[in-house]
């Protein structure tokens, strides 16, 4: 017997693992490999030309810039919401807590049309912003709003459990040593939360980069201005430019994998940090 | 040592500084581990303002826009034959995708949680992979395999089998994006439960199937339900991946989210929001069920803690 698996008296290992691997291969791995294998049919210079045309580069800049900004806003407000939900009591708290997950549960297309209706010139919010010269719908600002919406739960849900587990003794010790509340937060609580906060930020960022449904309604989708990379993939596909769509999707996949790796490292760091605290 | 008290406030009162003013006899209390009340109110206000702007108002606006032109328009929109066929297709797709991922989730969790083997962490990462792939790319990869230009395209065309721009493609893309939901719910749960109960059952002569049905399944049923509810919500609401493989054929390959898009792009806003309100309702039911299960779990845990 090799050392692949430790001995166990429980049955079903071969069946369960076999089925898992077969299913994963058929549904996930083989189709994903198709993107890479099809791209490998291009030469390096062909690939490079496709993924660095000005229109494509503009879409990267937009996608990453706006995703980063939205994730940053979510990091700040996510921390605030998590803090308020864990530490304070107010009427309706349970409902608010449950509704934080709404962006996970609400189909992205619904979020997209709702936000567009709200922020367009005659919408509930847009009508107050437009006279101030702030156009949200059909501009990059609209993309920012949509990406903030869909990334909202990530930071809250990664920070919340860590905050709940912080023992009161730590803060009491800080207080008896003369720290005020702000000092206690900045020097004791925040460093414990930081890895979780970074994880939440990275998750929100990764989600925002790939987002499509909620963005396309509100973006206006102008090439060079408000066209995100996932939309460009769809556009190329609709023009039967399979090579172009596939090359772009490989760029997106590689970036997703790098982010996944970073997120795993952050989660590992977060677990170690909170285990020590 | 401080006696552990059941309530956290019991510990906190010890830290209360009491300042007594001898003349007035008034007592001011400020807990050393709490913020002043104005800070508390400000933070609660700011958090609620943010959530109102980004969550509650968009949610309310879906229902407002749906009923803006009256109940008749609303009912007409959701009973329109194309809408009904979109609803039927969405239910069908979820009815296929959720059970498939349920079986996969159980198998994967059984292998990962109950056994020790090499490469386990890699396997867990692979299961999570679809979460980090853009929905558009998730659809595209199936076009690359089954599309006319794809690997199996010519063979499928020869045998007159349609996958892309047809229902099977929609099902496949939905299965892809929902692969991790149930597995990632079950793996930590079954890991925490350990293997002792199952081992005892096997030692007492139970077959593998009996052990699973009588020991494991009752232990994981709530986690299973939780994962299935989230999986279902995503399966019914998926837009990007499905949009790429669907072909948007009205009345035949349109799911509810795609139907919303078509109506919206035709400037038929009332109808678009009417169908969207059904999806929003689904999201609310999902959240309610999810909260209910979480509440039940918490109670269950405290009950166990009391024993």
Coordinates of C-alpha atoms in Angstrom, one line a residue:
Chain A
X1 CA 0.0 0.0 0.0
X2 CA 1.4 3.4 -0.9
X3 CA 1.2 6.4 1.4
X4 CA -1.3 8.3 -0.7
X5 CA -4.0 7.7 1.9
X6 CA -4.0 6.9 5.6
X7 CA -5.7 3.7 6.7
X8 CA -9.3 4.1 7.7
X9 CA -12.0 1.5 8.5
X10 CA -14.7 3.7 6.9
X11 CA -15.9 2.5 3.5
X12 CA -16.5 4.5 0.3
X13 CA -13.3 6.4 -0.2
X14 CA -12.6 5.1 -3.7
X15 CA -16.1 5.7 -4.8
X16 CA -16.4 9.2 -3.3
X17 CA -13.0 10.4 -4.5
X18 CA -13.4 8.8 -7.9
X19 CA -16.8 10.4 -8.4
X20 CA -15.5 13.8 -7.2
X21 CA -12.5 13.7 -9.5
X22 CA -14.6 12.6 -12.5
X23 CA -17.3 15.2 -11.9
X24 CA -14.7 18.0 -11.4
X25 CA -12.8 16.9 -14.5
X26 CA -15.9 16.9 -16.7
X27 CA -17.6 20.0 -15.4
X28 CA -14.6 22.2 -14.4
X29 CA -11.2 21.1 -15.4
X30 CA -11.6 19.9 -19.0
X31 CA -13.8 22.9 -20.1
X32 CA -11.3 25.3 -18.3
X33 CA -8.4 23.7 -20.1
X34 CA -10.1 24.3 -23.4
X35 CA -9.5 28.0 -23.0
X36 CA -5.8 27.5 -22.5
X37 CA -5.4 24.8 -25.2
X38 CA -7.3 26.9 -27.7
X39 CA -5.2 29.9 -26.9
X40 CA -2.0 27.9 -27.4
X41 CA -3.0 27.6 -31.0
X42 CA -2.1 31.2 -31.4
X43 CA 1.6 32.3 -31.6
X44 CA 2.9 34.3 -28.7
X45 CA 3.0 37.5 -30.8
X46 CA -0.5 37.0 -32.0
X47 CA -1.7 36.5 -28.5
X48 CA 0.2 39.6 -27.3
X49 CA -1.3 41.7 -30.0
X50 CA -4.8 40.7 -29.1
X51 CA -4.5 41.3 -25.4
X52 CA -2.7 44.6 -25.7
X53 CA -4.7 46.6 -28.2
X54 CA -5.7 50.0 -26.9
X55 CA -9.3 49.2 -26.5
X56 CA -8.5 46.1 -24.5
X57 CA -5.9 47.9 -22.3
X58 CA -8.5 50.6 -21.6
X59 CA -10.9 47.9 -20.5
X60 CA -8.3 46.4 -18.1
X61 CA -7.6 49.8 -16.6
X62 CA -11.3 50.5 -16.1
X63 CA -12.1 47.0 -14.7
X64 CA -9.2 46.9 -12.3
X65 CA -9.3 50.6 -11.3
X66 CA -13.0 50.6 -10.5
X67 CA -12.9 47.2 -8.9
X68 CA -10.1 48.4 -6.7
X69 CA -12.0 51.6 -5.7
X70 CA -15.2 49.6 -5.0
X71 CA -13.3 47.0 -2.9
X72 CA -11.6 49.8 -1.0
X73 CA -15.0 51.5 -0.2
X74 CA -16.3 48.1 0.8
X75 CA -13.3 47.5 3.1
X76 CA -14.1 50.7 5.0
X77 CA -17.9 50.4 5.2
X78 CA -17.7 46.6 5.6
X79 CA -15.5 47.0 8.7
X80 CA -18.0 49.6 10.0
X81 CA -21.0 47.5 9.3
X82 CA -19.4 44.4 10.9
X83 CA -18.4 46.5 14.0
X84 CA -21.9 47.9 14.4
X85 CA -23.5 44.5 14.0
X86 CA -21.2 42.8 16.5
X87 CA -20.8 45.5 19.1
X88 CA -24.0 47.5 19.2
X89 CA -27.7 46.9 19.7
X90 CA -30.3 48.7 17.7
X91 CA -33.9 47.9 16.6
X92 CA -34.1 45.8 13.5
X93 CA -30.5 44.6 13.8
X94 CA -31.4 41.0 13.0
X95 CA -33.1 42.0 9.8
X96 CA -30.2 44.3 8.8
X97 CA -27.8 41.4 9.5
X98 CA -29.7 39.0 7.3
X99 CA -30.1 41.6 4.5
X100 CA -26.3 42.2 4.3
X101 CA -26.2 39.0 2.2
X102 CA -28.7 40.3 -0.3
X103 CA -26.1 40.9 -3.0
X104 CA -25.2 37.2 -2.8
X105 CA -28.8 36.2 -3.2
X106 CA -30.1 38.8 -5.6
X107 CA -29.5 37.9 -9.3
X108 CA -27.0 40.3 -10.8
X109 CA -29.3 41.3 -13.6
X110 CA -31.9 42.5 -11.1
X111 CA -29.3 44.5 -9.2
X112 CA -28.2 46.0 -12.5
X113 CA -31.6 47.3 -13.7
X114 CA -32.5 48.4 -10.1
X115 CA -29.3 50.5 -9.8
X116 CA -29.7 51.9 -13.3
X117 CA -33.2 53.0 -12.6
X118 CA -32.1 54.6 -9.3
X119 CA -29.2 56.5 -10.7
X120 CA -30.4 57.5 -14.1
X121 CA -31.4 61.2 -14.6
X122 CA -35.0 60.8 -13.5
X123 CA -34.3 58.1 -10.8
X124 CA -34.8 58.4 -7.1
X125 CA -31.1 59.2 -6.5
X126 CA -30.0 60.4 -9.9
X127 CA -32.5 63.3 -9.9
X128 CA -30.6 64.8 -7.0
X129 CA -27.1 64.2 -8.3
X130 CA -27.7 65.3 -11.9
X131 CA -28.3 69.0 -11.0
X132 CA -25.0 68.9 -9.1
X133 CA -23.3 67.8 -12.3
X134 CA -22.7 64.2 -11.1
X135 CA -23.7 61.7 -13.7
X136 CA -23.7 58.1 -12.4
X137 CA -25.6 55.9 -14.7
X138 CA -23.9 55.2 -18.1
X139 CA -20.5 56.4 -16.8
X140 CA -17.6 54.7 -14.9
X141 CA -19.1 56.0 -11.7
X142 CA -22.1 53.8 -12.4
X143 CA -19.8 50.7 -12.6
X144 CA -18.4 51.7 -9.3
X145 CA -21.8 51.8 -7.7
X146 CA -22.7 48.3 -9.1
X147 CA -19.4 46.8 -8.0
X148 CA -19.8 48.3 -4.6
X149 CA -23.2 46.7 -4.3
X150 CA -22.1 43.2 -5.3
X151 CA -18.9 43.3 -3.2
X152 CA -20.7 44.5 -0.1
X153 CA -21.1 41.3 1.9
X154 CA -17.5 40.0 1.5
X155 CA -15.8 42.2 4.0
X156 CA -18.7 42.2 6.5
X157 CA -18.8 38.4 6.5
X158 CA -15.0 37.8 6.8
X159 CA -14.5 40.4 9.6
X160 CA -17.7 39.7 11.6
X161 CA -16.6 36.2 13.0
X162 CA -13.1 37.4 13.9
X163 CA -14.6 40.4 15.7
X164 CA -17.0 38.2 17.6
X165 CA -14.1 36.0 18.8
X166 CA -12.0 38.8 20.2
X167 CA -12.0 38.3 23.9
X168 CA -13.1 41.2 26.2
X169 CA -10.0 40.7 28.3
X170 CA -7.7 42.1 25.6
X171 CA -9.6 45.4 25.5
X172 CA -9.9 45.5 29.3
X173 CA -6.1 45.0 29.6
X174 CA -5.6 47.9 27.1
X175 CA -8.0 50.1 29.1
X176 CA -6.3 49.4 32.5
X177 CA -3.0 50.2 30.9
X178 CA -4.4 53.6 30.1
X179 CA -5.3 53.4 26.4
X180 CA -8.3 55.3 25.3
X181 CA -10.9 53.7 23.0
X182 CA -9.3 54.9 19.8
X183 CA -5.9 53.7 20.9
X184 CA -7.4 50.3 21.9
X185 CA -9.0 50.1 18.5
X186 CA -6.0 51.2 16.5
X187 CA -3.4 49.2 18.4
X188 CA -5.2 46.2 19.7
X189 CA -8.4 45.4 17.7
X190 CA -7.4 46.6 14.2
X191 CA -4.2 44.5 14.0
X192 CA -6.3 41.4 14.9
X193 CA -8.9 42.2 12.2
X194 CA -6.4 43.2 9.6
X195 CA -5.8 39.8 7.9
X196 CA -9.6 39.2 7.7
X197 CA -10.1 42.7 6.4
X198 CA -7.5 42.1 3.7
X199 CA -9.1 38.7 2.8
X200 CA -12.5 40.4 2.5
X201 CA -11.0 43.1 0.4
X202 CA -9.3 40.6 -1.9
X203 CA -12.6 38.6 -2.2
X204 CA -14.6 41.7 -3.1
X205 CA -11.9 42.8 -5.6
X206 CA -11.8 39.3 -7.3
X207 CA -15.5 39.2 -7.5
X208 CA -15.7 42.7 -9.0
X209 CA -13.2 42.0 -11.7
X210 CA -15.3 39.2 -13.2
X211 CA -18.6 40.8 -12.6
X212 CA -20.8 41.2 -15.7
X213 CA -24.6 41.1 -15.0
X214 CA -25.0 44.1 -12.7
X215 CA -22.4 46.2 -14.7
X216 CA -23.6 46.0 -18.2
X217 CA -27.0 47.8 -17.6
X218 CA -25.5 50.7 -15.7
X219 CA -22.2 51.1 -17.6
X220 CA -23.3 52.6 -20.9
X221 CA -20.7 50.3 -22.4
X222 CA -18.8 52.9 -24.5
X223 CA -15.5 51.5 -25.9
X224 CA -12.4 53.1 -24.3
X225 CA -14.6 54.8 -21.7
X226 CA -17.0 52.5 -19.9
X227 CA -16.4 49.0 -21.4
X228 CA -15.3 46.3 -18.9
X229 CA -13.2 43.4 -19.9
X230 CA -15.9 40.7 -19.5
X231 CA -18.2 42.7 -21.8
X232 CA -15.4 42.9 -24.4
X233 CA -15.2 39.1 -24.3
X234 CA -18.9 38.8 -25.0
X235 CA -18.6 41.4 -27.8
X236 CA -15.8 39.5 -29.4
X237 CA -17.8 36.3 -29.1
X238 CA -20.8 37.8 -30.7
X239 CA -18.6 38.9 -33.6
X240 CA -17.5 35.2 -33.9
X241 CA -13.9 36.3 -32.9
X242 CA -13.3 33.2 -30.9
X243 CA -9.5 33.6 -30.8
X244 CA -9.9 37.1 -29.4
X245 CA -12.5 36.1 -26.8
X246 CA -10.5 33.1 -25.7
X247 CA -7.2 35.0 -25.5
X248 CA -8.9 37.7 -23.3
X249 CA -10.5 35.0 -21.1
X250 CA -7.1 33.4 -20.6
X251 CA -5.8 36.8 -19.3
X252 CA -8.8 37.0 -16.9
X253 CA -8.3 33.4 -15.8
X254 CA -4.6 33.9 -15.0
X255 CA -5.5 36.9 -13.0
X256 CA -8.2 35.1 -11.2
X257 CA -5.9 32.2 -10.3
X258 CA -3.3 34.7 -9.0
X259 CA -5.9 36.3 -6.9
X260 CA -7.1 32.9 -5.6
X261 CA -3.6 32.1 -4.5
X262 CA -3.3 35.5 -2.7
X263 CA -6.7 34.9 -1.1
X264 CA -5.7 31.5 0.1
X265 CA -2.4 32.9 1.6
X266 CA -4.4 35.7 3.3
X267 CA -6.9 33.2 4.8
X268 CA -4.1 31.1 6.1
X269 CA -2.5 34.3 7.6
X270 CA -5.8 35.3 9.1
X271 CA -6.4 31.9 10.7
X272 CA -2.9 31.9 12.2
X273 CA -3.2 35.5 13.5
X274 CA -6.6 34.9 15.1
X275 CA -5.5 31.6 16.6
X276 CA -2.6 33.4 18.3
X277 CA -4.7 36.3 19.5
Chain B
X1 CA -9.9 34.9 38.9
X2 CA -13.2 36.1 37.5
X3 CA -16.0 33.5 37.5
X4 CA -17.1 33.0 34.0
X5 CA -20.6 34.3 33.8
X6 CA -23.0 33.3 31.1
X7 CA -23.5 36.8 29.8
X8 CA -20.7 38.9 28.5
X9 CA -22.0 42.0 30.2
X10 CA -21.3 40.3 33.5
X11 CA -17.6 40.6 32.8
X12 CA -17.8 44.1 31.5
X13 CA -19.4 45.6 34.6
X14 CA -16.3 44.8 36.5
X15 CA -14.5 47.3 34.2
X16 CA -17.0 50.1 35.0
X17 CA -15.4 53.2 36.4
X18 CA -17.7 55.0 38.7
X19 CA -17.2 58.6 39.3
X20 CA -19.1 60.0 42.2
X21 CA -19.4 63.7 42.6
X22 CA -19.5 64.3 46.3
X23 CA -21.6 67.5 46.1
X24 CA -24.4 66.6 43.8
X25 CA -24.3 62.9 44.6
X26 CA -24.8 62.1 40.9
X27 CA -23.1 59.1 39.5
X28 CA -21.6 59.0 36.0
X29 CA -20.8 55.7 34.5
X30 CA -18.6 55.2 31.5
X31 CA -17.5 51.7 30.7
X32 CA -13.8 51.6 29.8
X33 CA -14.4 49.1 27.0
X34 CA -17.2 50.9 25.3
X35 CA -17.4 54.0 23.1
X36 CA -19.2 57.1 24.3
X37 CA -22.8 57.0 23.3
X38 CA -22.5 59.7 20.7
X39 CA -19.8 57.7 18.9
X40 CA -22.0 54.7 19.0
X41 CA -25.0 56.6 17.5
X42 CA -22.8 58.1 14.8
X43 CA -21.3 54.8 13.8
X44 CA -24.7 53.1 13.7
X45 CA -26.1 56.0 11.7
X46 CA -23.3 55.9 9.2
X47 CA -23.5 52.1 8.7
X48 CA -27.3 52.2 8.3
X49 CA -27.0 55.2 5.9
X50 CA -24.6 53.2 3.8
X51 CA -26.7 50.1 3.8
X52 CA -29.9 52.1 3.1
X53 CA -28.3 53.7 0.1
X54 CA -26.7 50.5 -1.3
X55 CA -29.0 47.8 -0.2
X56 CA -32.4 48.8 1.0
X57 CA -33.2 51.4 -1.6
X58 CA -32.3 49.2 -4.6
X59 CA -34.4 46.4 -3.2
X60 CA -37.4 48.6 -2.6
X61 CA -37.1 50.2 -6.0
X62 CA -37.4 46.8 -7.7
X63 CA -40.9 46.3 -6.2
X64 CA -41.8 50.0 -6.7
X65 CA -40.9 49.9 -10.4
X66 CA -42.7 46.6 -10.8
X67 CA -46.0 47.9 -9.5
X68 CA -45.7 51.5 -10.8
X69 CA -48.0 51.0 -13.7
X70 CA -50.5 49.0 -11.6
X71 CA -51.3 45.4 -10.7
X72 CA -52.8 44.7 -14.1
X73 CA -49.6 45.5 -15.9
X74 CA -47.7 43.5 -13.4
X75 CA -49.9 40.4 -13.7
X76 CA -49.9 40.7 -17.5
X77 CA -46.1 40.8 -17.5
X78 CA -45.6 37.7 -15.4
X79 CA -48.3 35.7 -17.1
X80 CA -47.1 36.5 -20.6
X81 CA -46.3 33.2 -22.4
X82 CA -42.6 34.2 -22.9
X83 CA -42.3 35.0 -19.2
X84 CA -44.0 31.8 -18.2
X85 CA -41.7 29.8 -20.4
X86 CA -38.7 31.7 -18.9
X87 CA -40.0 30.8 -15.4
X88 CA -40.4 27.2 -16.4
X89 CA -36.9 27.0 -17.9
X90 CA -35.4 28.6 -14.8
X91 CA -37.1 26.1 -12.5
X92 CA -36.1 23.2 -14.8
X93 CA -32.4 24.3 -14.8
X94 CA -32.3 24.6 -11.0
X95 CA -34.1 21.3 -10.7
X96 CA -31.2 19.6 -12.6
X97 CA -28.3 21.6 -11.3
X98 CA -29.0 21.6 -7.6
X99 CA -29.4 17.8 -7.2
X100 CA -26.3 17.2 -9.3
X101 CA -24.2 19.4 -7.1
X102 CA -25.9 17.9 -4.1
X103 CA -24.6 14.5 -5.0
X104 CA -21.2 16.0 -5.9
X105 CA -21.1 17.9 -2.6
X106 CA -21.8 14.9 -0.5
X107 CA -19.2 12.7 -2.3
X108 CA -16.5 15.4 -2.2
X109 CA -17.2 16.1 1.5
X110 CA -17.2 12.4 2.4
X111 CA -13.8 11.9 0.7
X112 CA -12.3 15.1 2.1
X113 CA -13.7 15.2 5.6
X114 CA -13.6 11.5 6.6
X115 CA -10.2 10.5 5.1
X116 CA -6.7 11.7 5.2
X117 CA -4.9 11.6 1.8
X118 CA -2.3 13.6 -0.1
X119 CA -3.3 16.5 -2.3
X120 CA -6.4 17.3 -0.2
X121 CA -5.8 21.0 -0.1
X122 CA -5.3 21.1 -3.9
X123 CA -8.6 19.3 -4.3
X124 CA -10.4 21.8 -2.0
X125 CA -8.9 24.7 -4.1
X126 CA -10.1 23.0 -7.3
X127 CA -13.6 22.7 -5.9
X128 CA -13.6 26.4 -5.1
X129 CA -12.3 27.3 -8.6
X130 CA -15.6 28.2 -10.3
X131 CA -16.1 30.9 -7.7
X132 CA -13.1 32.8 -9.0
X133 CA -13.9 32.5 -12.7
X134 CA -15.8 35.3 -14.3
X135 CA -19.3 34.3 -15.2
X136 CA -18.6 35.3 -18.8
X137 CA -15.6 33.0 -19.0
X138 CA -17.6 30.2 -17.4
X139 CA -20.0 30.4 -20.4
X140 CA -17.2 30.8 -22.9
X141 CA -15.4 27.6 -22.0
X142 CA -18.5 25.6 -22.8
X143 CA -18.8 27.3 -26.2
X144 CA -15.1 26.2 -26.8
X145 CA -16.0 22.6 -26.0
X146 CA -19.5 22.2 -27.4
X147 CA -19.9 25.2 -29.8
X148 CA -19.8 24.8 -33.6
X149 CA -16.1 25.9 -33.6
X150 CA -15.4 23.8 -30.5
X151 CA -13.8 20.5 -29.8
X152 CA -17.0 18.4 -30.0
X153 CA -18.9 20.8 -32.3
X154 CA -18.6 19.0 -35.6
X155 CA -19.4 15.6 -34.1
X156 CA -22.4 17.1 -32.3
X157 CA -23.7 18.8 -35.5
X158 CA -23.3 15.5 -37.4
X159 CA -25.5 13.7 -34.8
X160 CA -27.9 16.6 -34.6
X161 CA -27.3 17.3 -30.9
X162 CA -27.6 20.9 -29.8
X163 CA -25.9 21.9 -26.6
X164 CA -24.8 25.5 -27.1
X165 CA -27.7 27.9 -27.7
X166 CA -30.0 25.2 -26.2
X167 CA -31.1 24.0 -22.8
X168 CA -28.2 21.5 -22.2
X169 CA -25.7 24.4 -22.5
X170 CA -27.6 26.5 -20.0
X171 CA -27.7 23.5 -17.5
X172 CA -24.0 22.9 -17.9
X173 CA -23.0 26.5 -17.4
X174 CA -25.3 26.7 -14.3
X175 CA -23.8 23.5 -12.9
X176 CA -20.3 25.0 -13.4
X177 CA -21.0 28.2 -11.5
X178 CA -22.8 26.4 -8.6
X179 CA -20.3 23.5 -8.2
X180 CA -18.8 24.8 -4.9
X181 CA -21.9 25.8 -2.9
X182 CA -22.9 22.6 -1.3
X183 CA -19.4 21.0 -1.0
X184 CA -17.9 24.0 0.7
X185 CA -20.8 24.0 3.2
X186 CA -20.4 20.3 4.0
X187 CA -16.6 20.0 4.1
X188 CA -16.0 22.1 7.3
X189 CA -19.2 20.7 8.9
X190 CA -18.2 17.1 8.4
X191 CA -14.6 17.8 9.4
X192 CA -15.8 19.2 12.6
X193 CA -18.0 16.2 13.3
X194 CA -15.0 13.8 12.9
X195 CA -15.2 10.1 12.1
X196 CA -15.9 8.5 15.5
X197 CA -19.7 8.0 15.1
X198 CA -19.3 6.5 11.6
X199 CA -16.4 4.3 12.9
X200 CA -18.6 3.0 15.7
X201 CA -21.4 2.2 13.3
X202 CA -19.0 0.3 11.0
X203 CA -17.5 -1.6 13.9
X204 CA -21.0 -2.6 15.0
X205 CA -21.6 -4.1 11.6
X206 CA -23.4 -1.4 9.6
X207 CA -22.8 -1.3 5.9
X208 CA -21.4 1.8 4.3
X209 CA -24.8 2.8 3.0
X210 CA -26.4 2.2 6.4
X211 CA -23.7 4.3 8.1
X212 CA -24.3 7.1 5.7
X213 CA -28.1 7.1 6.0
X214 CA -28.4 6.6 9.7
X215 CA -25.4 8.4 11.1
X216 CA -23.9 11.0 8.6
X217 CA -27.1 12.2 6.9
X218 CA -29.0 13.2 10.1
X219 CA -25.8 15.0 11.3
X220 CA -25.4 17.0 8.1
X221 CA -29.0 17.6 7.0
X222 CA -29.1 21.2 8.0
X223 CA -25.8 22.0 6.4
X224 CA -27.0 20.2 3.3
X225 CA -30.2 22.3 3.2
X226 CA -28.3 25.5 3.8
X227 CA -25.9 24.7 0.8
X228 CA -28.8 23.7 -1.4
X229 CA -30.7 26.9 -0.7
X230 CA -27.7 29.1 -1.7
X231 CA -27.0 26.8 -4.7
X232 CA -30.6 27.2 -5.8
X233 CA -30.5 31.0 -5.5
X234 CA -27.4 31.2 -7.7
X235 CA -28.7 28.6 -10.2
X236 CA -31.9 30.6 -10.7
X237 CA -30.2 33.9 -10.8
X238 CA -27.1 33.2 -12.9
X239 CA -26.9 35.7 -15.7
X240 CA -23.4 36.0 -17.3
X241 CA -22.5 32.4 -17.9
X242 CA -26.0 31.5 -19.1
X243 CA -26.2 34.6 -21.3
X244 CA -23.1 33.4 -23.3
X245 CA -24.4 29.9 -24.0
X246 CA -28.1 30.7 -24.3
X247 CA -28.5 32.4 -27.7
X248 CA -31.4 34.3 -26.2
X249 CA -34.1 32.5 -28.1
X250 CA -37.4 33.8 -26.8
X251 CA -39.8 31.3 -25.3
X252 CA -37.2 28.5 -25.7
X253 CA -33.7 29.3 -24.2
X254 CA -34.5 32.4 -22.1
X255 CA -34.2 32.0 -18.4
X256 CA -35.8 34.6 -16.0
X257 CA -32.7 36.8 -15.7
X258 CA -32.2 36.8 -19.5
X259 CA -35.9 37.6 -20.0
X260 CA -35.5 40.6 -17.7
X261 CA -32.6 41.8 -19.8
X262 CA -34.5 41.5 -23.1
X263 CA -37.6 43.3 -21.7
X264 CA -35.3 46.0 -20.3
X265 CA -33.5 46.5 -23.5
X266 CA -36.8 46.8 -25.3
X267 CA -37.6 49.7 -22.9
X268 CA -40.5 47.6 -21.4
X269 CA -39.4 48.6 -17.9
X270 CA -42.6 47.7 -16.1
X271 CA -42.5 44.2 -17.4
X272 CA -38.7 43.8 -16.8
X273 CA -39.1 44.9 -13.2
X274 CA -42.2 42.6 -12.8
X275 CA -40.1 39.6 -13.7
X276 CA -37.2 41.0 -11.7
X277 CA -39.5 41.3 -8.6
X278 CA -40.1 37.5 -8.7
X279 CA -36.3 37.0 -8.6
X280 CA -36.0 39.6 -5.8
X281 CA -38.7 37.7 -3.9
X282 CA -36.7 34.5 -4.4
X283 CA -33.7 36.3 -3.0
X284 CA -35.7 37.4 0.1
X285 CA -37.0 33.9 0.7
X286 CA -33.5 32.5 0.3
X287 CA -32.2 35.0 2.9
X288 CA -35.1 34.2 5.3
X289 CA -34.5 30.4 5.1
X290 CA -30.8 30.9 5.5
X291 CA -31.3 33.1 8.6
X292 CA -33.8 30.5 10.0
X293 CA -31.2 27.7 9.6
X294 CA -28.5 29.8 11.2
X295 CA -30.8 30.7 14.1
X296 CA -31.6 27.0 14.6
X297 CA -28.0 26.0 14.5
X298 CA -27.1 28.6 17.1
X299 CA -29.8 27.4 19.4
X300 CA -28.7 23.8 18.8
X301 CA -25.2 24.7 19.7
X302 CA -26.1 26.5 23.0
X303 CA -28.3 23.5 23.9
X304 CA -25.4 21.2 23.4
X305 CA -23.2 23.5 25.4
X306 CA -25.6 23.4 28.3
X307 CA -25.6 19.7 28.5

